Each structure stands twice: as structure tokens, then as C-alpha cells.
CSV table of C-alpha atoms in Angstrom, one decimal:
chain,number,residue,atom,x,y,z
A,1,SER,CA,18.9,-11.0,16.8
A,2,LEU,CA,16.9,-7.7,16.7
A,3,ASN,CA,19.3,-5.0,17.6
A,4,LYS,CA,19.1,-1.2,17.9
A,5,VAL,CA,21.9,1.3,17.8
A,6,LYS,CA,22.2,5.1,18.2
A,7,THR,CA,23.1,6.9,15.0
A,8,THR,CA,26.2,8.7,16.4
A,9,GLY,CA,28.5,6.6,14.2
A,10,ALA,CA,30.4,5.4,17.3
A,11,ALA,CA,27.7,3.6,19.2
A,12,ILE,CA,27.6,-0.1,20.0
A,13,ALA,CA,24.5,-2.1,19.0
A,14,GLU,CA,22.2,-3.2,21.8
A,15,VAL,CA,20.3,-6.5,21.5
A,16,VAL,CA,16.6,-6.0,21.9
A,17,LYS,CA,15.6,-9.6,21.2
A,18,ALA,CA,18.0,-12.5,20.7
A,19,ASN,CA,17.3,-15.8,18.9
A,20,ILE,CA,14.7,-14.6,16.5
A,21,ASP,CA,13.1,-17.1,14.1
A,22,ARG,CA,15.3,-17.6,11.0
A,23,ARG,CA,12.3,-17.0,8.7
A,24,SER,CA,12.4,-13.3,9.9
A,25,GLU,CA,15.6,-12.8,7.9
A,26,ARG,CA,13.5,-11.8,4.8
A,27,TRP,CA,11.6,-9.1,6.7
A,28,VAL,CA,12.5,-5.5,7.7
A,29,PRO,CA,11.7,-4.3,11.2
A,30,VAL,CA,9.7,-1.1,11.5
A,31,TRP,CA,10.1,1.5,14.3
A,32,SER,CA,6.9,3.2,15.4
A,33,PRO,CA,6.9,7.0,14.8
A,34,ALA,CA,5.7,7.3,18.5
A,35,GLY,CA,8.9,5.5,19.5
A,36,ASP,CA,7.1,3.0,21.7
A,37,TRP,CA,7.2,-0.1,19.5
A,38,ILE,CA,9.3,-1.9,17.0
A,39,LEU,CA,7.3,-4.2,14.7
A,40,HIS,CA,9.3,-7.3,13.8
A,41,VAL,CA,8.7,-11.0,12.8
A,42,ASP,CA,9.5,-13.8,15.2
A,43,ASP,CA,7.3,-16.8,14.7
A,44,GLY,CA,4.6,-14.3,13.6
A,45,ALA,CA,4.3,-10.5,13.6
A,46,LYS,CA,5.1,-8.9,16.9
A,47,LEU,CA,5.4,-5.6,18.6
A,48,ILE,CA,8.3,-5.2,21.0
A,49,SER,CA,9.2,-2.3,23.2
A,50,PRO,CA,12.6,-0.6,22.5
A,51,ASP,CA,13.9,-1.9,25.8
A,52,GLY,CA,12.8,-5.5,24.9
A,53,LYS,CA,10.8,-6.0,28.1
A,54,THR,CA,7.3,-5.9,26.6
A,55,THR,CA,6.1,-8.0,23.6
A,56,ARG,CA,2.7,-8.1,22.0
A,57,ALA,CA,1.7,-10.6,19.2
A,58,LEU,CA,-0.3,-9.2,16.2
A,59,ARG,CA,-3.1,-11.4,14.9
A,60,THR,CA,-2.3,-10.6,11.3
A,61,GLY,CA,-0.2,-13.6,10.3
A,62,ILE,CA,3.0,-12.5,8.5
A,63,ALA,CA,2.5,-9.8,5.9
A,64,THR,CA,4.8,-8.9,3.1
A,65,ALA,CA,5.4,-5.4,4.5
A,66,TYR,CA,4.2,-3.2,7.3
A,67,ALA,CA,4.0,0.5,8.2
A,68,PHE,CA,2.7,2.5,11.2
A,69,SER,CA,0.3,5.5,11.0
A,70,SER,CA,2.0,8.8,11.8
A,71,ASP,CA,0.7,8.7,15.4
A,72,GLY,CA,1.9,5.1,15.8
A,73,GLN,CA,-1.5,3.9,16.8
A,74,THR,CA,-2.4,1.9,13.7
A,75,VAL,CA,-0.4,-0.8,11.8
A,76,TYR,CA,-0.9,-1.2,8.0
A,77,GLY,CA,0.2,-4.3,6.2
A,78,ILE,CA,0.1,-6.0,2.8
A,79,ARG,CA,-0.2,-9.8,2.6
A,80,PRO,CA,-0.9,-12.4,0.0
A,81,SER,CA,-4.5,-13.4,-0.2
A,82,GLY,CA,-4.4,-16.3,-2.7
A,83,ALA,CA,-4.3,-16.7,-6.5
A,84,GLY,CA,-1.6,-14.0,-6.9
A,85,ARG,CA,-3.7,-11.3,-5.2
A,86,ALA,CA,-2.7,-9.2,-2.2
A,87,GLU,CA,-4.7,-7.2,0.3
A,88,LEU,CA,-4.0,-4.1,2.3
A,89,PHE,CA,-5.2,-4.2,5.9
A,90,SER,CA,-5.0,-2.1,9.1
A,91,MET,CA,-5.3,-2.8,12.8
A,92,SER,CA,-4.9,-1.0,16.1
A,93,VAL,CA,-1.6,-1.6,17.9
A,94,ASP,CA,-3.8,-2.2,21.0
A,95,GLY,CA,-4.9,-5.5,19.3
A,96,GLY,CA,-8.2,-4.2,17.9
A,97,LEU,CA,-10.1,-5.7,15.1
A,98,GLU,CA,-8.4,-6.0,11.7
A,99,LYS,CA,-9.9,-4.1,8.8
A,100,VAL,CA,-9.3,-5.1,5.1
A,101,ILE,CA,-8.9,-1.8,3.2
A,102,GLY,CA,-8.6,-3.1,-0.3
A,103,ALA,CA,-7.3,-5.8,-2.7
A,104,LEU,CA,-4.7,-5.8,-5.4
A,105,GLU,CA,-5.3,-7.9,-8.5
A,106,PRO,CA,-2.8,-10.6,-9.7
A,107,GLY,CA,0.4,-9.1,-11.1
A,108,LEU,CA,0.0,-5.9,-9.0
A,109,ALA,CA,1.0,-7.4,-5.7
A,110,PRO,CA,4.3,-6.0,-4.3
A,111,ALA,CA,7.3,-8.2,-4.7
A,112,THR,CA,11.1,-7.9,-4.6
A,113,VAL,CA,14.0,-10.2,-5.3
A,114,LEU,CA,16.1,-8.4,-2.6
A,115,SER,CA,15.8,-9.7,0.9
A,116,PRO,CA,15.2,-8.1,3.3
A,117,SER,CA,13.9,-5.0,1.6
A,118,MET,CA,10.1,-4.8,1.3
A,119,ARG,CA,8.6,-1.8,3.1
A,120,LEU,CA,5.4,0.2,3.1
A,121,SER,CA,5.8,3.9,3.3
A,122,LEU,CA,3.0,6.1,4.7
A,123,GLY,CA,2.2,9.2,2.6
A,124,PRO,CA,2.5,12.6,4.3
A,125,ASP,CA,-1.3,13.0,4.2
A,126,GLY,CA,-1.7,9.8,6.2
A,127,LYS,CA,-4.2,8.6,3.7
A,128,SER,CA,-2.0,6.6,1.3
A,129,VAL,CA,0.8,4.1,1.3
A,130,THR,CA,3.5,3.2,-1.3
A,131,VAL,CA,5.3,0.0,-1.8
A,132,SER,CA,7.6,-1.2,-4.6
A,133,LYS,CA,7.3,-4.0,-7.1
A,134,SER,CA,10.4,-5.4,-8.7
A,135,THR,CA,10.2,-6.4,-12.3
A,136,SER,CA,12.8,-7.6,-14.8
A,137,SER,CA,13.0,-7.6,-18.5
A,138,LEU,CA,14.4,-10.0,-21.1
A,139,TRP,CA,16.2,-8.3,-24.0
A,140,LEU,CA,16.8,-9.9,-27.3
A,141,ALA,CA,19.7,-8.2,-29.2
A,142,GLU,CA,20.1,-8.8,-32.9
A,143,GLY,CA,22.9,-7.7,-35.3
A,144,LEU,CA,25.7,-8.0,-32.8
A,145,ALA,CA,28.1,-9.2,-35.5
A,146,ALA,CA,28.1,-5.7,-36.9
A,147,VAL,CA,29.3,-4.2,-33.6
A,148,LEU,CA,33.0,-3.4,-33.6
A,149,ARG,CA,34.8,-4.9,-30.7
A,150,LYS,CA,38.1,-3.4,-29.4
């Protein structure tokens, strides 16, 4: 379910949308700064009003992560575009045309091993977004026999 709750610490969660597609478990909902939409995944990317009465499908497919513009009128997203690449796109919440802003080369596409956790974050200037990329390292330790063990 998609739930909302007041941040008083004693509030009870309210169900906005029940029975959401199980594939949405890996995705983080995003609340519009204007307060009029919650972007979530339920058999595709969708906008839902905070009262759950109005829903609008986005024609973007399912992106890795989304963010709203500071006025809540534009949605930004990053999605895989094949061969390890990813692309940043934008579209109007009114369902306008989608615009591809740029592409990320293989190896630079955002990724995480944590789920759900991927988020875009709009910069204060409204002209940039940030997203994380998880990496891991393999360490080879030598000379451990010389280490004193207690």
C-alpha cells in the first residue's frame, strides 16, 4: 500500500492507495513540493493526489529514480537506455511531451544495492540533480600471520 502519515509522532498512517503492484517495492515514492501529487510506481509510473481520489499515469515507463521541479510542475527521471547507459529526462506533470536532457555513459548510471532507496535530488538552483551510485571494493590483505591476535 501507499500510505501517508503526519509527522507528529503520534499520527496513524492513512492508506492513499491499496494493493499496489509488488514490483513497486524497489521504488521510493516522491511527494511534489507543491503538495498536489505523490509520484509512485503501480504497474507504471503514476501521479496520485494526496487524498487518493485522482490518478494520472505518466508515459515514461518506470525510471530508476524521479524528482519534481521546485514548483512541482515538472518531473525529472533517470532510466536505463540500453548497453549499460542511462538517460535523464523531464516531462510536465500535465502529461506534456517528454524531453531527453542527457545521457550517462556505461559505468556512470546510478545504482544501489539497497532497495528501496534510489532518489534524485533537485539542486537549490533548480538546474541540476544529484543521484548516488553504490560501488564496492574487493580488498586483498597480505601478511596476516604477522598480526597479533588476542
